[in-house]
PDB file of C-alpha atoms in Angstrom:
ATOM      1  CA  MET A   1      25.758  -0.941  18.274  1.00 95.00           C
ATOM      2  CA  LYS A   2      23.794   0.694  15.470  1.00 98.00           C
ATOM      3  CA  ARG A   3      22.496   4.178  16.310  1.00 98.00           C
ATOM      4  CA  VAL A   4      19.149   5.090  14.756  1.00 98.00           C
ATOM      5  CA  GLY A   5      17.728   8.590  14.871  1.00 98.00           C
ATOM      6  CA  VAL A   6      14.009   8.618  15.760  1.00 98.00           C
ATOM      7  CA  ILE A   7      12.248  11.882  14.962  1.00 98.00           C
ATOM      8  CA  LEU A   8       9.324  12.792  17.210  1.00 98.00           C
ATOM      9  CA  CYS A   9       6.908  15.697  16.792  1.00 98.00           C
ATOM     10  CA  GLY A  10       4.866  15.970  19.972  1.00 98.00           C
ATOM     11  CA  CYS A  11       2.843  13.534  22.039  1.00 98.00           C
ATOM     12  CA  GLY A  12      -0.472  12.242  20.716  1.00 97.00           C
ATOM     13  CA  VAL A  13      -1.936  11.112  17.425  1.00 97.00           C
ATOM     14  CA  ASN A  14      -3.959  14.258  16.687  1.00 97.00           C
ATOM     15  CA  ASP A  15      -1.251  16.884  17.225  1.00 97.00           C
ATOM     16  CA  GLY A  16       2.044  15.054  17.659  1.00 98.00           C
ATOM     17  CA  SER A  17       3.715  11.686  17.225  1.00 98.00           C
ATOM     18  CA  GLU A  18       1.371   8.703  17.277  1.00 98.00           C
ATOM     19  CA  ILE A  19       2.360   7.223  20.635  1.00 98.00           C
ATOM     20  CA  HIS A  20       1.807   3.556  19.750  1.00 98.00           C
ATOM     21  CA  GLU A  21       3.848   3.904  16.552  1.00 98.00           C
ATOM     22  CA  ALA A  22       6.659   5.707  18.367  1.00 98.00           C
ATOM     23  CA  VAL A  23       6.799   3.153  21.199  1.00 98.00           C
ATOM     24  CA  LEU A  24       6.604   0.198  18.797  1.00 98.00           C
ATOM     25  CA  THR A  25       9.525   1.696  16.879  1.00 98.00           C
ATOM     26  CA  LEU A  26      11.581   2.165  20.044  1.00 98.00           C
ATOM     27  CA  LEU A  27      10.722  -1.373  21.195  1.00 98.00           C
ATOM     28  CA  ALA A  28      11.649  -2.973  17.875  1.00 98.00           C
ATOM     29  CA  LEU A  29      14.973  -1.128  17.823  1.00 98.00           C
ATOM     30  CA  ASP A  30      15.782  -2.149  21.388  1.00 98.00           C
ATOM     31  CA  ARG A  31      14.904  -5.789  20.752  1.00 98.00           C
ATOM     32  CA  ALA A  32      17.194  -5.749  17.716  1.00 98.00           C
ATOM     33  CA  GLY A  33      20.095  -4.450  19.811  1.00 98.00           C
ATOM     34  CA  ALA A  34      20.108  -0.979  18.248  1.00 98.00           C
ATOM     35  CA  GLU A  35      20.267   2.345  20.080  1.00 98.00           C
ATOM     36  CA  ALA A  36      17.418   4.781  19.464  1.00 98.00           C
ATOM     37  CA  VAL A  37      18.518   8.424  19.530  1.00 98.00           C
ATOM     38  CA  CYS A  38      15.462  10.674  19.765  1.00 98.00           C
ATOM     39  CA  PHE A  39      15.128  14.189  18.373  1.00 98.00           C
ATOM     40  CA  ALA A  40      12.295  16.697  17.998  1.00 98.00           C
ATOM     41  CA  PRO A  41      11.971  20.311  16.816  1.00 98.00           C
ATOM     42  CA  ASN A  42      12.362  22.843  19.614  1.00 98.00           C
ATOM     43  CA  LYS A  43       9.396  25.050  18.701  1.00 97.00           C
ATOM     44  CA  PHE A  44       5.821  25.675  19.759  1.00 97.00           C
ATOM     45  CA  GLN A  45       3.029  23.570  18.332  1.00 96.00           C
ATOM     46  CA  SER A  46       0.902  25.174  15.657  1.00 93.00           C
ATOM     47  CA  THR A  47      -2.050  23.080  16.841  1.00 93.00           C
ATOM     48  CA  VAL A  48      -2.963  21.595  20.220  1.00 96.00           C
ATOM     49  CA  ILE A  49      -5.779  19.050  20.436  1.00 96.00           C
ATOM     50  CA  ASN A  50      -7.673  17.820  23.502  1.00 96.00           C
ATOM     51  CA  HIS A  51      -7.407  14.073  22.903  1.00 97.00           C
ATOM     52  CA  LEU A  52     -10.428  13.395  25.114  1.00 95.00           C
ATOM     53  CA  SER A  53     -12.845  15.673  23.258  1.00 96.00           C
ATOM     54  CA  GLY A  54     -11.045  15.846  19.918  1.00 94.00           C
ATOM     55  CA  GLU A  55     -11.377  19.627  19.953  1.00 96.00           C
ATOM     56  CA  GLU A  56      -8.635  22.190  19.388  1.00 95.00           C
ATOM     57  CA  THR A  57      -7.541  24.120  22.469  1.00 95.00           C
ATOM     58  CA  HIS A  58      -5.650  27.377  22.985  1.00 91.00           C
ATOM     59  CA  GLU A  59      -2.908  25.825  25.109  1.00 93.00           C
ATOM     60  CA  ARG A  60       0.710  26.692  24.299  1.00 94.00           C
ATOM     61  CA  ARG A  61       2.883  23.572  24.060  1.00 97.00           C
ATOM     62  CA  ASN A  62       6.442  22.990  22.931  1.00 98.00           C
ATOM     63  CA  VAL A  63       7.075  20.133  20.492  1.00 98.00           C
ATOM     64  CA  LEU A  64      10.375  19.103  22.097  1.00 98.00           C
ATOM     65  CA  VAL A  65       8.961  19.200  25.634  1.00 98.00           C
ATOM     66  CA  GLU A  66       5.919  17.146  24.631  1.00 98.00           C
ATOM     67  CA  SER A  67       8.068  14.644  22.716  1.00 98.00           C
ATOM     68  CA  ALA A  68      10.185  14.158  25.836  1.00 98.00           C
ATOM     69  CA  ARG A  69       7.163  12.443  27.404  1.00 98.00           C
ATOM     70  CA  ILE A  70       7.549   9.573  24.928  1.00 98.00           C
ATOM     71  CA  ALA A  71      11.349   9.509  25.085  1.00 98.00           C
ATOM     72  CA  ARG A  72      11.377   9.541  28.916  1.00 98.00           C
ATOM     73  CA  GLY A  73      13.410  12.738  28.745  1.00 98.00           C
ATOM     74  CA  HIS A  74      16.184  11.267  26.602  1.00 98.00           C
ATOM     75  CA  ILE A  75      15.807  13.559  23.612  1.00 98.00           C
ATOM     76  CA  SER A  76      17.665  16.397  21.886  1.00 98.00           C
ATOM     77  CA  PRO A  77      16.640  19.294  19.651  1.00 98.00           C
ATOM     78  CA  LEU A  78      16.372  18.280  16.007  1.00 98.00           C
ATOM     79  CA  CYS A  79      18.817  21.026  15.047  1.00 98.00           C
ATOM     80  CA  ASP A  80      21.536  19.069  16.895  1.00 98.00           C
ATOM     81  CA  ALA A  81      21.063  15.866  14.862  1.00 98.00           C
ATOM     82  CA  ARG A  82      24.003  14.924  12.625  1.00 98.00           C
ATOM     83  CA  ALA A  83      23.956  12.231   9.958  1.00 98.00           C
ATOM     84  CA  ASP A  84      27.612  11.391  10.680  1.00 98.00           C
ATOM     85  CA  GLU A  85      26.578  10.223  14.151  1.00 98.00           C
ATOM     86  CA  LEU A  86      23.701   7.999  12.969  1.00 98.00           C
ATOM     87  CA  ASP A  87      23.407   4.760  11.014  1.00 98.00           C
ATOM     88  CA  ALA A  88      19.761   5.277   9.993  1.00 98.00           C
ATOM     89  CA  LEU A  89      16.689   7.469  10.493  1.00 98.00           C
ATOM     90  CA  ILE A  90      13.078   6.564  11.349  1.00 98.00           C
ATOM     91  CA  VAL A  91      10.088   8.918  11.528  1.00 98.00           C
ATOM     92  CA  PRO A  92       6.905   7.573  13.195  1.00 98.00           C
ATOM     93  CA  GLY A  93       3.570   9.013  12.144  1.00 98.00           C
ATOM     94  CA  GLY A  94       0.885  11.030  13.864  1.00 97.00           C
ATOM     95  CA  PHE A  95      -0.589  14.295  12.635  1.00 96.00           C
ATOM     96  CA  GLY A  96       2.277  16.229  14.184  1.00 97.00           C
ATOM     97  CA  ALA A  97       4.210  15.138  11.092  1.00 97.00           C
ATOM     98  CA  VAL A  98       2.007  17.333   8.905  1.00 97.00           C
ATOM     99  CA  HIS A  99       1.605  20.107  11.510  1.00 96.00           C
ATOM    100  CA  HIS A 100       5.050  20.414  13.112  1.00 97.00           C
ATOM    101  CA  LEU A 101       7.513  18.567  10.858  1.00 98.00           C
ATOM    102  CA  SER A 102       5.831  20.275   7.918  1.00 97.00           C
ATOM    103  CA  ASP A 103       2.850  22.485   7.102  1.00 96.00           C
ATOM    104  CA  LEU A 104       1.254  19.993   4.700  1.00 95.00           C
ATOM    105  CA  ALA A 105      -1.897  19.883   6.860  1.00 92.00           C
ATOM    106  CA  LEU A 106      -2.414  23.583   6.147  1.00 92.00           C
ATOM    107  CA  LYS A 107      -0.995  23.997   2.639  1.00 95.00           C
ATOM    108  CA  GLY A 108      -1.188  20.533   1.070  1.00 92.00           C
ATOM    109  CA  GLU A 109       1.145  19.935  -1.857  1.00 93.00           C
ATOM    110  CA  GLN A 110       2.232  23.600  -1.726  1.00 94.00           C
ATOM    111  CA  GLY A 111       3.556  23.154   1.805  1.00 94.00           C
ATOM    112  CA  ASP A 112       7.112  22.752   3.031  1.00 95.00           C
ATOM    113  CA  VAL A 113       8.999  20.717   5.611  1.00 97.00           C
ATOM    114  CA  ASP A 114      10.993  21.589   8.723  1.00 97.00           C
ATOM    115  CA  ALA A 115      14.397  22.876   7.622  1.00 97.00           C
ATOM    116  CA  ASP A 116      16.336  20.802  10.169  1.00 98.00           C
ATOM    117  CA  LEU A 117      14.532  17.623   9.127  1.00 98.00           C
ATOM    118  CA  ARG A 118      15.235  18.384   5.460  1.00 98.00           C
ATOM    119  CA  ARG A 119      18.918  18.927   6.183  1.00 98.00           C
ATOM    120  CA  LEU A 120      19.195  15.715   8.189  1.00 98.00           C
ATOM    121  CA  ALA A 121      17.242  13.581   5.710  1.00 98.00           C
ATOM    122  CA  ARG A 122      19.345  14.831   2.792  1.00 98.00           C
ATOM    123  CA  GLU A 123      22.571  14.178   4.695  1.00 98.00           C
ATOM    124  CA  ILE A 124      21.395  10.654   5.553  1.00 98.00           C
ATOM    125  CA  HIS A 125      20.411  10.022   1.921  1.00 98.00           C
ATOM    126  CA  LYS A 126      23.680  11.443   0.583  1.00 97.00           C
ATOM    127  CA  GLN A 127      25.603   9.089   2.875  1.00 97.00           C
ATOM    128  CA  ALA A 128      23.584   6.118   1.551  1.00 97.00           C
ATOM    129  CA  LYS A 129      22.078   5.387   4.955  1.00 98.00           C
ATOM    130  CA  PRO A 130      18.539   3.982   5.236  1.00 98.00           C
ATOM    131  CA  MET A 131      15.382   5.793   6.328  1.00 98.00           C
ATOM    132  CA  GLY A 132      12.003   4.510   7.499  1.00 98.00           C
ATOM    133  CA  PHE A 133       8.776   6.542   7.541  1.00 98.00           C
ATOM    134  CA  ILE A 134       5.514   5.364   9.129  1.00 98.00           C
ATOM    135  CA  CYS A 135       1.816   6.219   8.728  1.00 98.00           C
ATOM    136  CA  ILE A 136       1.322   9.792   7.375  1.00 97.00           C
ATOM    137  CA  ALA A 137       5.042  10.629   7.699  1.00 98.00           C
ATOM    138  CA  PRO A 138       5.898   9.250   4.205  1.00 98.00           C
ATOM    139  CA  ALA A 139       3.951  12.206   2.768  1.00 97.00           C
ATOM    140  CA  LEU A 140       6.934  14.369   3.758  1.00 98.00           C
ATOM    141  CA  LEU A 141       9.406  12.416   1.621  1.00 98.00           C
ATOM    142  CA  PRO A 142       8.782  14.169  -1.723  1.00 97.00           C
ATOM    143  CA  LYS A 143       9.657  17.453   0.029  1.00 97.00           C
ATOM    144  CA  LEU A 144      12.727  15.960   1.727  1.00 97.00           C
ATOM    145  CA  ILE A 145      14.435  14.117  -1.122  1.00 96.00           C
ATOM    146  CA  ASP A 146      14.547  15.634  -4.611  1.00 92.00           C
ATOM    147  CA  MET A 147      13.851  12.493  -6.620  1.00 93.00           C
ATOM    148  CA  PRO A 148      10.853  10.209  -7.171  1.00 96.00           C
ATOM    149  CA  LEU A 149      10.629   7.681  -4.326  1.00 97.00           C
ATOM    150  CA  ARG A 150       8.410   4.579  -4.126  1.00 98.00           C
ATOM    151  CA  ILE A 151       6.502   5.059  -0.865  1.00 98.00           C
ATOM    152  CA  THR A 152       3.185   4.188   0.788  1.00 98.00           C
ATOM    153  CA  ILE A 153       0.666   5.585   3.221  1.00 96.00           C
ATOM    154  CA  GLY A 154      -1.593   2.570   2.662  1.00 96.00           C
ATOM    155  CA  THR A 155      -4.693   3.143   0.559  1.00 94.00           C
ATOM    156  CA  ASP A 156      -5.888   6.699   1.261  1.00 90.00           C
ATOM    157  CA  ASN A 157      -6.615   8.152  -2.188  1.00 93.00           C
ATOM    158  CA  ASP A 158      -6.463  11.841  -1.255  1.00 93.00           C
ATOM    159  CA  THR A 159      -3.081  11.557   0.455  1.00 94.00           C
ATOM    160  CA  ALA A 160      -1.761   9.314  -2.315  1.00 94.00           C
ATOM    161  CA  GLU A 161      -2.781  11.925  -4.896  1.00 95.00           C
ATOM    162  CA  MET A 162      -1.004  14.649  -2.902  1.00 95.00           C
ATOM    163  CA  ILE A 163       2.153  12.527  -2.735  1.00 96.00           C
ATOM    164  CA  GLU A 164       2.116  12.001  -6.492  1.00 96.00           C
ATOM    165  CA  ALA A 165       1.412  15.698  -7.130  1.00 95.00           C
ATOM    166  CA  MET A 166       4.589  16.457  -5.140  1.00 96.00           C
ATOM    167  CA  GLY A 167       6.624  14.000  -7.224  1.00 95.00           C
ATOM    168  CA  GLY A 168       6.428  10.798  -5.200  1.00 96.00           C
ATOM    169  CA  ILE A 169       5.352   7.382  -6.460  1.00 97.00           C
ATOM    170  CA  HIS A 170       2.613   5.981  -4.240  1.00 97.00           C
ATOM    171  CA  VAL A 171       2.315   2.207  -3.877  1.00 97.00           C
ATOM    172  CA  THR A 172      -0.809   0.693  -2.311  1.00 97.00           C
ATOM    173  CA  CYS A 173       0.175  -1.462   0.663  1.00 97.00           C
ATOM    174  CA  PRO A 174      -1.649  -3.482   3.364  1.00 97.00           C
ATOM    175  CA  VAL A 175      -1.156  -2.595   7.018  1.00 97.00           C
ATOM    176  CA  GLU A 176       1.108  -5.537   7.813  1.00 97.00           C
ATOM    177  CA  ASP A 177       3.544  -4.930   4.977  1.00 98.00           C
ATOM    178  CA  ILE A 178       6.195  -2.450   3.837  1.00 98.00           C
ATOM    179  CA  VAL A 179       7.218  -0.740   0.608  1.00 98.00           C
ATOM    180  CA  VAL A 180      10.945  -0.629  -0.062  1.00 98.00           C
ATOM    181  CA  ASP A 181      12.662   1.756  -2.446  1.00 98.00           C
ATOM    182  CA  ALA A 182      15.859  -0.297  -2.465  1.00 97.00           C
ATOM    183  CA  GLU A 183      17.868   2.071  -4.649  1.00 97.00           C
ATOM    184  CA  ASN A 184      17.309   4.977  -2.247  1.00 97.00           C
ATOM    185  CA  LYS A 185      17.169   2.876   0.943  1.00 98.00           C
ATOM    186  CA  VAL A 186      13.737   4.210   1.922  1.00 98.00           C
ATOM    187  CA  VAL A 187      11.213   1.970   3.722  1.00 98.00           C
ATOM    188  CA  THR A 188       7.594   2.943   4.439  1.00 98.00           C
ATOM    189  CA  THR A 189       4.590   1.266   6.080  1.00 98.00           C
ATOM    190  CA  PRO A 190       0.935   2.355   6.613  1.00 98.00           C
ATOM    191  CA  GLY A 191       0.803   2.098  10.410  1.00 98.00           C
ATOM    192  CA  TYR A 192      -2.385   3.648  11.770  1.00 98.00           C
ATOM    193  CA  MET A 193      -3.370   4.960   8.358  1.00 97.00           C
ATOM    194  CA  LEU A 194      -4.871   1.445   8.132  1.00 97.00           C
ATOM    195  CA  ALA A 195      -4.326  -0.303  11.465  1.00 98.00           C
ATOM    196  CA  THR A 196      -7.358  -1.011  13.637  1.00 97.00           C
ATOM    197  CA  SER A 197      -5.297  -2.275  16.588  1.00 98.00           C
ATOM    198  CA  ILE A 198      -1.825  -1.916  18.057  1.00 98.00           C
ATOM    199  CA  ALA A 199      -1.085  -5.506  17.046  1.00 98.00           C
ATOM    200  CA  GLU A 200      -1.847  -4.699  13.407  1.00 97.00           C
ATOM    201  CA  ALA A 201       0.348  -1.614  13.508  1.00 98.00           C
ATOM    202  CA  ALA A 202       3.172  -3.630  15.073  1.00 98.00           C
ATOM    203  CA  LYS A 203       3.374  -6.071  12.151  1.00 98.00           C
ATOM    204  CA  GLY A 204       4.342  -3.429   9.604  1.00 98.00           C
ATOM    205  CA  ILE A 205       6.520  -1.444  12.010  1.00 98.00           C
ATOM    206  CA  ASP A 206       8.487  -4.532  13.025  1.00 98.00           C
ATOM    207  CA  LYS A 207       9.130  -5.280   9.347  1.00 98.00           C
ATOM    208  CA  LEU A 208      10.143  -1.682   8.681  1.00 98.00           C
ATOM    209  CA  VAL A 209      12.632  -1.566  11.560  1.00 98.00           C
ATOM    210  CA  ALA A 210      14.124  -4.929  10.568  1.00 98.00           C
ATOM    211  CA  ARG A 211      14.565  -3.847   6.945  1.00 98.00           C
ATOM    212  CA  VAL A 212      16.056  -0.474   7.889  1.00 98.00           C
ATOM    213  CA  LEU A 213      18.602  -2.187  10.129  1.00 98.00           C
ATOM    214  CA  ASP A 214      19.403  -4.729   7.417  1.00 98.00           C
ATOM    215  CA  MET A 215      20.193  -1.852   5.046  1.00 98.00           C
ATOM    216  CA  THR A 216      22.675  -0.147   7.361  1.00 96.00           C
ATOM    217  CA  LEU A 217      26.278  -0.248   6.176  1.00 76.00           C
TER     218      LEU A 217
END
């Protein structure tokens, strides 16, 4: 059975992993007969949002603990993830990707990424194993892999410009499709950067998961 690392970053679109994208990823992997192995950083959130009001709160929440809600408790600290034990890596979106897996939300192109995620992504890439990034998460790739990658976040001009300023190559892509950098085994899809429904998001995510699994050795 193929083992795919799924990196979560909280619980909720505005300050964590986008729940629909995360669940669709887990569902697609399970339907394909692959094992999802979930990880998240064990640190406190830099931002906590009330998803009912949309306003920031002063609550203190842990990224790993919140991510465990999505993973039904079956999750480990990101620092424990090892490329040797995985066949592929997938990172769903949600604004936690730019708040907790990186500080791009605060610093833009001058920001950096979580050190454990960088280590894992570079190990995966060095071992020629595939990676999939969804929604806003592809914006992290130029900071993770030190070479120009063909990636997409859909059609958002500001984010696309930031990706290119960091050294990535942005490719415009519709919600139901994927962009594949075959040489580097990197697959990206817009997810809720463009999706207006869970069914729309599922089309691209299903394609991404299928392609990532096809690329595994």
